[in-house]
Amino acid sequence: MKGVPEFSEHRLGNGLRLLVGEARSLPMISFQIHFAAGSRYERPGITGITHLFEHMMFKGTREVGAEEFSRIIQANGGSLNAFTTTDNTSYYENLPADRLDLAARLEADRLQNLLLTQENLETEREVVRSERKLRSVNSPFGLLVEQLVALAYEQHPYRWPVIGWDSDLKSLTLDDCREYHRTHYAPNNAVVVIVGDVLADEALRSVERHFGPIPSQPPPRLTITPEKPQRGEKRALFKKVSQVAAFFAAFHVPGIAHPDLIPLQILCVILSVGRSSRFFEKFEKPGKAVEAQAEVGYPPFFSMDPGLLQLSAVASPAISVEALEKEIWEETEKLREQPLPEEEVRKAKKQARSYFLQGLQTLFSKGLLAGLFQVRAGDFRLIYPLLDRYESVTPDDVLRVARQYLRPENRTVVTLQPVSQKEHEDLGEVE
């Protein structure tokens, strides 16, 4: 596929998987390690522990002091970061190609020798709790989205937020952390991706030297209950101090490996991407909505298990949120009545393909594509037909997925109702 190197695959004796993509345009590499560790792998009582570990992994080892990891990478001309999602936790360094061995040594060191102390736990616990306060509790729609997802999922672990519930964050113990690290941060639960100015043999030797001695671990004991089909619309009302009224809706859709996700992405582009989209023309441009969006994600960030297509709208003062919602459902219903004009679908496909290709301009994004497809879909090779999958979408495909997934019986809706400060306080504090 254009813009993506051919990745070679290697396995170490301890189960670690290595993907190497040779791309010689610049003397740089992106070194990434992706763990099958996300909020999907948690259970009630330890929600948020995965994201907490993203923080803990920078607190030092027996060899490298706290925060020294970042200083060493930056001193060697590199940049670094990490992120946690429902399905993976990922760490990466983008740095000069001749620093490959440095990145491998540092990542292997903190995989094997991380300092898990009560002091580090207490410090990072408060950092994460503050982050939850900022991103969820005190954001305009954070708690609304949390309620939407918790209502849409009754059984699957996607029902709790990646950052976790505050009550669980407060009660996590050092033993919880040590057990989670032992089982989830094991070489047989990880994928290393190296992309850039590197030879596959050289990359394998470096990774084998530093990661090879780390023992594998028994896989985590997981009970991930699949979500049952939704058999009727679910609704909730969320009251908080707000300058606007809004509603958020969710429809259950398949996971990353399913062929319907690309047509669903095209459907969302048609609805709300750009100033010629249907939602902009019908709701934002006339001033009925401050914002109206439909999104299902994009590769490689489609969810591992069946996920959600989310639709949201913020009502302008000139229209009630109830009236706005009614008109939006009328608009989405049109997608379920007859095939869209060929030209409209062609334009949406071009937009989606262009966005996808623009996202592949960096070594980091190329590695991310392969690594996340390996962790989430179980096969990085699924990245190669993606452009052809965009090109092959037809108006009939969009009609079919609209009819199958945008059904009222498959819909969950949470409406934001603005209230006074006093009523907000009377409802009780949220953490």
PDB file of N, CA, C and O in Angstrom, residues 274-312:
ATOM      1  N   GLY A 274     -16.743  18.436   7.026  1.00  0.00           N
ATOM      2  CA  GLY A 274     -16.632  19.526   6.060  1.00  0.00           C
ATOM      3  C   GLY A 274     -17.877  20.387   5.946  1.00  0.00           C
ATOM      4  O   GLY A 274     -18.958  20.039   6.423  1.00  0.00           O
ATOM      5  N   ARG A 275     -17.703  21.509   5.279  1.00  0.00           N
ATOM      6  CA  ARG A 275     -18.777  22.492   5.171  1.00  0.00           C
ATOM      7  C   ARG A 275     -19.828  22.121   4.129  1.00  0.00           C
ATOM      8  O   ARG A 275     -20.847  22.810   4.011  1.00  0.00           O
ATOM      9  N   SER A 276     -19.591  21.073   3.378  1.00  0.00           N
ATOM     10  CA  SER A 276     -20.610  20.600   2.441  1.00  0.00           C
ATOM     11  C   SER A 276     -21.326  19.357   2.966  1.00  0.00           C
ATOM     12  O   SER A 276     -22.157  18.783   2.259  1.00  0.00           O
ATOM     13  N   SER A 277     -21.023  18.966   4.204  1.00  0.00           N
ATOM     14  CA  SER A 277     -21.668  17.788   4.783  1.00  0.00           C
ATOM     15  C   SER A 277     -23.143  18.066   5.075  1.00  0.00           C
ATOM     16  O   SER A 277     -23.566  19.218   5.180  1.00  0.00           O
ATOM     17  N   ARG A 278     -23.904  17.008   5.226  1.00  0.00           N
ATOM     18  CA  ARG A 278     -25.345  17.162   5.441  1.00  0.00           C
ATOM     19  C   ARG A 278     -25.659  17.879   6.753  1.00  0.00           C
ATOM     20  O   ARG A 278     -26.554  18.725   6.800  1.00  0.00           O
ATOM     21  N   PHE A 279     -24.966  17.522   7.813  1.00  0.00           N
ATOM     22  CA  PHE A 279     -25.252  18.164   9.099  1.00  0.00           C
ATOM     23  C   PHE A 279     -24.895  19.651   9.067  1.00  0.00           C
ATOM     24  O   PHE A 279     -25.608  20.484   9.641  1.00  0.00           O
ATOM     25  N   PHE A 280     -23.776  19.994   8.413  1.00  0.00           N
ATOM     26  CA  PHE A 280     -23.419  21.408   8.352  1.00  0.00           C
ATOM     27  C   PHE A 280     -24.463  22.185   7.563  1.00  0.00           C
ATOM     28  O   PHE A 280     -24.915  23.260   7.995  1.00  0.00           O
ATOM     29  N   GLU A 281     -24.852  21.646   6.403  1.00  0.00           N
ATOM     30  CA  GLU A 281     -25.810  22.345   5.549  1.00  0.00           C
ATOM     31  C   GLU A 281     -27.183  22.474   6.202  1.00  0.00           C
ATOM     32  O   GLU A 281     -27.836  23.525   6.095  1.00  0.00           O
ATOM     33  N   LYS A 282     -27.615  21.434   6.917  1.00  0.00           N
ATOM     34  CA  LYS A 282     -28.977  21.420   7.454  1.00  0.00           C
ATOM     35  C   LYS A 282     -29.083  22.037   8.846  1.00  0.00           C
ATOM     36  O   LYS A 282     -30.147  22.553   9.219  1.00  0.00           O
ATOM     37  N   PHE A 283     -28.007  22.007   9.628  1.00  0.00           N
ATOM     38  CA  PHE A 283     -28.136  22.404  11.032  1.00  0.00           C
ATOM     39  C   PHE A 283     -27.176  23.508  11.469  1.00  0.00           C
ATOM     40  O   PHE A 283     -27.590  24.445  12.142  1.00  0.00           O
ATOM     41  N   GLU A 284     -25.916  23.411  11.093  1.00  0.00           N
ATOM     42  CA  GLU A 284     -24.963  24.430  11.544  1.00  0.00           C
ATOM     43  C   GLU A 284     -25.080  25.717  10.730  1.00  0.00           C
ATOM     44  O   GLU A 284     -25.121  26.821  11.288  1.00  0.00           O
ATOM     45  N   LYS A 285     -25.127  25.600   9.437  1.00  0.00           N
ATOM     46  CA  LYS A 285     -25.214  26.783   8.577  1.00  0.00           C
ATOM     47  C   LYS A 285     -26.462  27.616   8.841  1.00  0.00           C
ATOM     48  O   LYS A 285     -26.379  28.854   8.945  1.00  0.00           O
ATOM     49  N   PRO A 286     -27.647  27.012   9.018  1.00  0.00           N
ATOM     50  CA  PRO A 286     -28.850  27.814   9.325  1.00  0.00           C
ATOM     51  C   PRO A 286     -28.918  28.287  10.776  1.00  0.00           C
ATOM     52  O   PRO A 286     -29.860  28.989  11.141  1.00  0.00           O
ATOM     53  N   GLY A 287     -27.972  27.862  11.628  1.00  0.00           N
ATOM     54  CA  GLY A 287     -27.972  28.297  13.016  1.00  0.00           C
ATOM     55  C   GLY A 287     -28.826  27.470  13.947  1.00  0.00           C
ATOM     56  O   GLY A 287     -29.113  27.884  15.068  1.00  0.00           O
ATOM     57  N   LYS A 288     -29.239  26.290  13.525  1.00  0.00           N
ATOM     58  CA  LYS A 288     -30.026  25.435  14.411  1.00  0.00           C
ATOM     59  C   LYS A 288     -29.153  24.727  15.445  1.00  0.00           C
ATOM     60  O   LYS A 288     -29.608  24.411  16.543  1.00  0.00           O
ATOM     61  N   ALA A 289     -27.923  24.440  15.058  1.00  0.00           N
ATOM     62  CA  ALA A 289     -26.999  23.742  15.952  1.00  0.00           C
ATOM     63  C   ALA A 289     -25.670  24.465  15.988  1.00  0.00           C
ATOM     64  O   ALA A 289     -25.182  24.947  14.956  1.00  0.00           O
ATOM     65  N   VAL A 290     -25.099  24.551  17.185  1.00  0.00           N
ATOM     66  CA  VAL A 290     -23.743  25.072  17.316  1.00  0.00           C
ATOM     67  C   VAL A 290     -22.762  24.086  16.696  1.00  0.00           C
ATOM     68  O   VAL A 290     -21.775  24.459  16.055  1.00  0.00           O
ATOM     69  N   GLU A 291     -23.073  22.800  16.871  1.00  0.00           N
ATOM     70  CA  GLU A 291     -22.232  21.744  16.337  1.00  0.00           C
ATOM     71  C   GLU A 291     -23.057  20.479  16.192  1.00  0.00           C
ATOM     72  O   GLU A 291     -23.916  20.190  17.025  1.00  0.00           O
ATOM     73  N   ALA A 292     -22.816  19.722  15.133  1.00  0.00           N
ATOM     74  CA  ALA A 292     -23.463  18.421  14.948  1.00  0.00           C
ATOM     75  C   ALA A 292     -22.438  17.483  14.329  1.00  0.00           C
ATOM     76  O   ALA A 292     -21.861  17.792  13.284  1.00  0.00           O
ATOM     77  N   GLN A 293     -22.190  16.350  14.982  1.00  0.00           N
ATOM     78  CA  GLN A 293     -21.113  15.457  14.574  1.00  0.00           C
ATOM     79  C   GLN A 293     -21.573  14.002  14.554  1.00  0.00           C
ATOM     80  O   GLN A 293     -22.418  13.600  15.359  1.00  0.00           O
ATOM     81  N   ALA A 294     -20.964  13.225  13.660  1.00  0.00           N
ATOM     82  CA  ALA A 294     -21.132  11.771  13.644  1.00  0.00           C
ATOM     83  C   ALA A 294     -19.753  11.172  13.446  1.00  0.00           C
ATOM     84  O   ALA A 294     -19.015  11.586  12.542  1.00  0.00           O
ATOM     85  N   GLU A 295     -19.368  10.214  14.289  1.00  0.00           N
ATOM     86  CA  GLU A 295     -18.038   9.618  14.161  1.00  0.00           C
ATOM     87  C   GLU A 295     -18.052   8.171  14.631  1.00  0.00           C
ATOM     88  O   GLU A 295     -18.744   7.810  15.585  1.00  0.00           O
ATOM     89  N   VAL A 296     -17.266   7.369  13.936  1.00  0.00           N
ATOM     90  CA  VAL A 296     -17.134   5.956  14.280  1.00  0.00           C
ATOM     91  C   VAL A 296     -15.667   5.585  14.458  1.00  0.00           C
ATOM     92  O   VAL A 296     -15.338   4.443  14.720  1.00  0.00           O
ATOM     93  N   GLY A 297     -14.778   6.590  14.334  1.00  0.00           N
ATOM     94  CA  GLY A 297     -13.347   6.343  14.400  1.00  0.00           C
ATOM     95  C   GLY A 297     -12.759   6.156  13.017  1.00  0.00           C
ATOM     96  O   GLY A 297     -13.430   6.338  11.990  1.00  0.00           O
ATOM     97  N   TYR A 298     -11.498   5.791  12.986  1.00  0.00           N
ATOM     98  CA  TYR A 298     -10.775   5.602  11.724  1.00  0.00           C
ATOM     99  C   TYR A 298      -9.596   4.676  12.011  1.00  0.00           C
ATOM    100  O   TYR A 298      -9.144   4.542  13.146  1.00  0.00           O
ATOM    101  N   PRO A 299      -9.079   4.005  10.979  1.00  0.00           N
ATOM    102  CA  PRO A 299      -7.965   3.092  11.225  1.00  0.00           C
ATOM    103  C   PRO A 299      -6.700   3.878  11.615  1.00  0.00           C
ATOM    104  O   PRO A 299      -6.448   4.933  11.039  1.00  0.00           O
ATOM    105  N   PRO A 300      -5.935   3.388  12.608  1.00  0.00           N
ATOM    106  CA  PRO A 300      -6.053   2.104  13.296  1.00  0.00           C
ATOM    107  C   PRO A 300      -6.830   2.171  14.615  1.00  0.00           C
ATOM    108  O   PRO A 300      -6.680   1.293  15.461  1.00  0.00           O
ATOM    109  N   PHE A 301      -7.647   3.222  14.808  1.00  0.00           N
ATOM    110  CA  PHE A 301      -8.283   3.425  16.102  1.00  0.00           C
ATOM    111  C   PHE A 301      -9.717   2.902  16.174  1.00  0.00           C
ATOM    112  O   PHE A 301     -10.455   3.287  17.082  1.00  0.00           O
ATOM    113  N   PHE A 302     -10.128   2.065  15.230  1.00  0.00           N
ATOM    114  CA  PHE A 302     -11.376   1.341  15.437  1.00  0.00           C
ATOM    115  C   PHE A 302     -11.196   0.434  16.656  1.00  0.00           C
ATOM    116  O   PHE A 302     -10.115  -0.104  16.898  1.00  0.00           O
ATOM    117  N   SER A 303     -12.257   0.229  17.425  1.00  0.00           N
ATOM    118  CA  SER A 303     -12.138  -0.567  18.647  1.00  0.00           C
ATOM    119  C   SER A 303     -11.973  -2.043  18.328  1.00  0.00           C
ATOM    120  O   SER A 303     -12.434  -2.539  17.299  1.00  0.00           O
ATOM    121  N   MET A 304     -11.304  -2.739  19.241  1.00  0.00           N
ATOM    122  CA  MET A 304     -11.019  -4.161  19.068  1.00  0.00           C
ATOM    123  C   MET A 304     -12.307  -4.981  19.024  1.00  0.00           C
ATOM    124  O   MET A 304     -12.519  -5.805  18.128  1.00  0.00           O
ATOM    125  N   ASP A 305     -13.166  -4.779  20.000  1.00  0.00           N
ATOM    126  CA  ASP A 305     -14.459  -5.458  20.071  1.00  0.00           C
ATOM    127  C   ASP A 305     -15.525  -4.531  19.491  1.00  0.00           C
ATOM    128  O   ASP A 305     -15.258  -3.356  19.227  1.00  0.00           O
ATOM    129  N   PRO A 306     -16.747  -5.037  19.286  1.00  0.00           N
ATOM    130  CA  PRO A 306     -17.797  -4.156  18.781  1.00  0.00           C
ATOM    131  C   PRO A 306     -17.876  -2.849  19.565  1.00  0.00           C
ATOM    132  O   PRO A 306     -17.902  -2.837  20.793  1.00  0.00           O
ATOM    133  N   GLY A 307     -17.859  -1.742  18.826  1.00  0.00           N
ATOM    134  CA  GLY A 307     -17.789  -0.423  19.441  1.00  0.00           C
ATOM    135  C   GLY A 307     -19.052   0.383  19.210  1.00  0.00           C
ATOM    136  O   GLY A 307     -20.140  -0.171  19.057  1.00  0.00           O
ATOM    137  N   LEU A 308     -18.875   1.708  19.144  1.00  0.00           N
ATOM    138  CA  LEU A 308     -20.019   2.609  19.030  1.00  0.00           C
ATOM    139  C   LEU A 308     -19.789   3.634  17.927  1.00  0.00           C
ATOM    140  O   LEU A 308     -18.691   4.192  17.805  1.00  0.00           O
ATOM    141  N   LEU A 309     -20.806   3.873  17.154  1.00  0.00           N
ATOM    142  CA  LEU A 309     -20.873   5.059  16.313  1.00  0.00           C
ATOM    143  C   LEU A 309     -21.573   6.119  17.149  1.00  0.00           C
ATOM    144  O   LEU A 309     -22.711   5.908  17.597  1.00  0.00           O
ATOM    145  N   GLN A 310     -20.901   7.229  17.390  1.00  0.00           N
ATOM    146  CA  GLN A 310     -21.468   8.271  18.244  1.00  0.00           C
ATOM    147  C   GLN A 310     -21.914   9.467  17.409  1.00  0.00           C
ATOM    148  O   GLN A 310     -21.212   9.891  16.485  1.00  0.00           O
ATOM    149  N   LEU A 311     -23.059   9.974  17.750  1.00  0.00           N
ATOM    150  CA  LEU A 311     -23.638  11.135  17.087  1.00  0.00           C
ATOM    151  C   LEU A 311     -23.987  12.155  18.161  1.00  0.00           C
ATOM    152  O   LEU A 311     -24.546  11.785  19.203  1.00  0.00           O
ATOM    153  N   SER A 312     -23.639  13.417  17.945  1.00  0.00           N
ATOM    154  CA  SER A 312     -23.909  14.433  18.968  1.00  0.00           C
ATOM    155  C   SER A 312     -24.319  15.741  18.314  1.00  0.00           C
ATOM    156  O   SER A 312     -23.956  16.020  17.165  1.00  0.00           O
TER     157      SER A 312
END
